[in-house]
Backbone as a ProteinNet text record, in pm:
[ID]
protein_1_A
[PRIMARY]
YGCEGWSMTLMLALVLLAAGAVILLRPVQTASFILQIVGISLMAEAIMMFWSQHEIGKYMPRDGRDS
[TERTIARY]
624.8	578.4	427.4	361.6	217.3	143.1	211.5	148.6	70.4	-56.3	-137.1	-120.5	-140.7	-132.1	9.7	103.3	243.2	265.2	177.6	195.4	181.6	94	80.3	207.4	264.7	389.9	502.4	504.7	605.9	592.1	469.3	447.6	490.8	456.7	497.1	649.1	714.8	860.8	923.2	866.1	918.9	899.3	784.2	759.7	857.8	879.7	974.5	1117.5	1151.9	1283.9	1303.2	1202.4	1210.2	1218.4	1137.7	1142.3	1278.9	1335.9	1469.2	1574.8	1563.2	1658.7	1648.4	1525.9	1507.9	1568.4	1543.5	1599.9	1751.7	1805.8	1950.8	2014.3	1950	2007.7	1980.9	1871.9	1833.8	1791.9	1884.2	1844.9	1798.8	1862.7	1827.4	1688.5	1660.9	1530.5	1420.3	1452	1354.7	1324.1	1428.2	1407.2	1327.6	1356.4	1282.4	1135.1	1107.1	969.4	896.4	962.8	901.4	873.2	966.6	944.4	831.5	814.8	701.8	569.8	565	444.1	415.4	518.9	501.2	450.6	505.8	462.2	317	276.4	136.6	46	89.7	10.2	-4.8	102.1	94.7	0.8	5.4	-84.7	-230.3	-256.5	-391.8	-439.6	-352.2	-387.5	-420.8	-343.5	-370.1	-505.4	-536.8	-666.3	-779.7	-764.2	-868.1	-883.6	-772	-780.1	-852.1	-820.9	-890.4	-1039.3	-1072.4	-1212.2	-1286.2	-1226.1	-1293.3	-1309.8	-1210.3	-1222.4	-1336	-1348.2	-1457.2	-1592.5	-1603.7	-1729.3	-1762.6	-1664.3	-1686.8	-1728.9	-1665.8	-1698	-1841.6	-1903.2	-2041.9	-2137.9	-2100.2	-2190.8	-2155.7	-2039.5	-1998.5	-2047.3	-2109.7	-2154.7	-2037	-2049	-1944.9	-1990.6	-1904.2	-1938.8	-1847.1	-1767.9	-1680.6	-1545.1	-1522.6	-1393.6	-1300.6	-1172.4	-1071.9	-1025.9	-1018.4	-974.9	-828.2
3622.8	3653.7	3666.8	3664.8	3679.9	3551.2	3439.3	3310.5	3262.7	3233.1	3184	3032.1	2980.5	2836.5	2784.7	2871.8	2828.3	2746.6	2759.5	2684.8	2534.3	2494.3	2352.5	2301.5	2381.8	2344.9	2333.5	2423.7	2419	2291.5	2254.7	2133.1	2009.3	2004	1891.6	1884	1997.5	2000.5	1949.6	1986.1	1938.8	1788.4	1737.3	1592.8	1518.8	1568.7	1505.2	1513.7	1622.7	1636.7	1533.6	1515.8	1416.3	1274.9	1244.8	1112.9	1087.4	1186.6	1172.2	1147.4	1214.7	1194.5	1053.3	1003.4	866.4	766.2	785.1	694.4	702.3	821.2	838	774.4	787.4	737.2	588.6	536.1	395.5	331.1	316.1	264.2	118.4	33.2	-108.1	-127	-60.4	-71.6	-15.2	94.2	153.8	59.7	-0.6	-95.1	-216	-263.9	-376	-340.5	-222.6	-178	-166.6	-109.1	-93.8	-230.4	-324.6	-458.5	-530.5	-506.7	-564.8	-510.1	-381.6	-321.3	-379.6	-396.2	-454.5	-598.2	-675.7	-813.3	-821.5	-737.1	-734.1	-694.8	-598.6	-555.9	-668.5	-743.5	-854.9	-964	-992.6	-1093.2	-1046.8	-920.4	-866.4	-871.6	-840.5	-846.7	-988.7	-1086	-1225.9	-1269.6	-1230.9	-1265.6	-1204.1	-1078.1	-1013.6	-1080.8	-1125.6	-1194.7	-1328.5	-1405.2	-1531.5	-1507.7	-1407.4	-1377.9	-1335.7	-1248	-1203.4	-1319.1	-1407.3	-1523.7	-1613.8	-1630	-1710	-1647.9	-1516.8	-1448.2	-1453.3	-1434.7	-1440.8	-1581.7	-1681.3	-1820.8	-1856.7	-1789	-1817.8	-1776.1	-1676.8	-1622.1	-1662.8	-1720.1	-1761.3	-1902.2	-1923.1	-2059.1	-2150.1	-2274	-2372.5	-2452.3	-2455.9	-2529.5	-2648.7	-2683.4	-2800	-2771.9	-2651.4	-2617.6	-2561.9	-2591.4	-2532.7	-2402.6	-2299.1	-2168.1	-2150
-29.1	-164.3	-171	-57.5	-56.3	-87.1	-83.7	-112.8	9.4	-10.5	99.5	110.7	229.5	249.6	264.4	294.1	307	433.4	530	654.4	630.3	540.2	506.9	437.8	350.9	285.7	387.4	485.2	590.1	672.5	708.3	786.9	708.2	580.7	497.7	486.7	472.1	464.2	594.4	708.7	836.5	853	810.2	816.8	727.6	607.6	516.2	568.5	633.2	694	804.1	888.2	995	937.5	835.5	772.7	710.4	647.3	589.3	695.5	808.2	917.4	973.9	988.3	1038.6	941.6	812.1	711.4	712	727.3	728.1	851.3	967.2	1091.3	1114.7	1062.5	1082.7	951.1	857.3	725.1	727.2	807.2	809.2	870.6	981	1044.9	954.7	885	794.6	679.2	621.4	511.6	559.4	678.3	734.3	751.5	801.6	820.8	687.1	588.6	456.4	395.1	409.1	355.5	428	556.3	628.6	574.4	548.6	491.9	354.2	272.6	139.1	151.2	243.3	262.9	305.8	398	442.2	326.1	246.6	131.4	29.6	4.8	-89.4	-39.2	89.5	144.6	134.9	163	151.9	7	-86.2	-228.2	-270.1	-222.9	-256.4	-200.8	-78.7	-19.2	-100.4	-141.3	-221.8	-357.2	-417.5	-546.4	-531.6	-427.2	-403.2	-381.8	-302.7	-274.3	-401.3	-481.1	-603.5	-701.2	-710.6	-798.3	-750.1	-620.3	-563.4	-597.6	-580.9	-609.8	-758.3	-844	-988.7	-1027.6	-966.6	-997.4	-964.6	-870.1	-835.3	-946.4	-1025.6	-1126.4	-1269.2	-1289.9	-1424.6	-1451.4	-1567.1	-1599.1	-1628.9	-1590.2	-1620.1	-1740.5	-1842.3	-1962.7	-1987.5	-1889.5	-1899.6	-1960.9	-2011.6	-2070.6	-1963.5	-1976.8	-1886.3	-1946.8	-1866.5	-1916.6	-1895
[MASK]
+++++++++++++++++++++++++++++++++++++++++++++++++++++++++++++++++++

């Protein structure tokens, strides 16, 4: 149809086709891998939250009230 840049769409379609085949053939391993990534992300988020709270606490005045 004269559309330029179709090769990038073709490559993306092939990658998605391969990913779909892996998920279809190995669903348990794929779910395990995804859950590991989610777990690592949650741990990284918790570390960043602790660090930001520590940094904020250095600059916030303490007036004796509990927040």
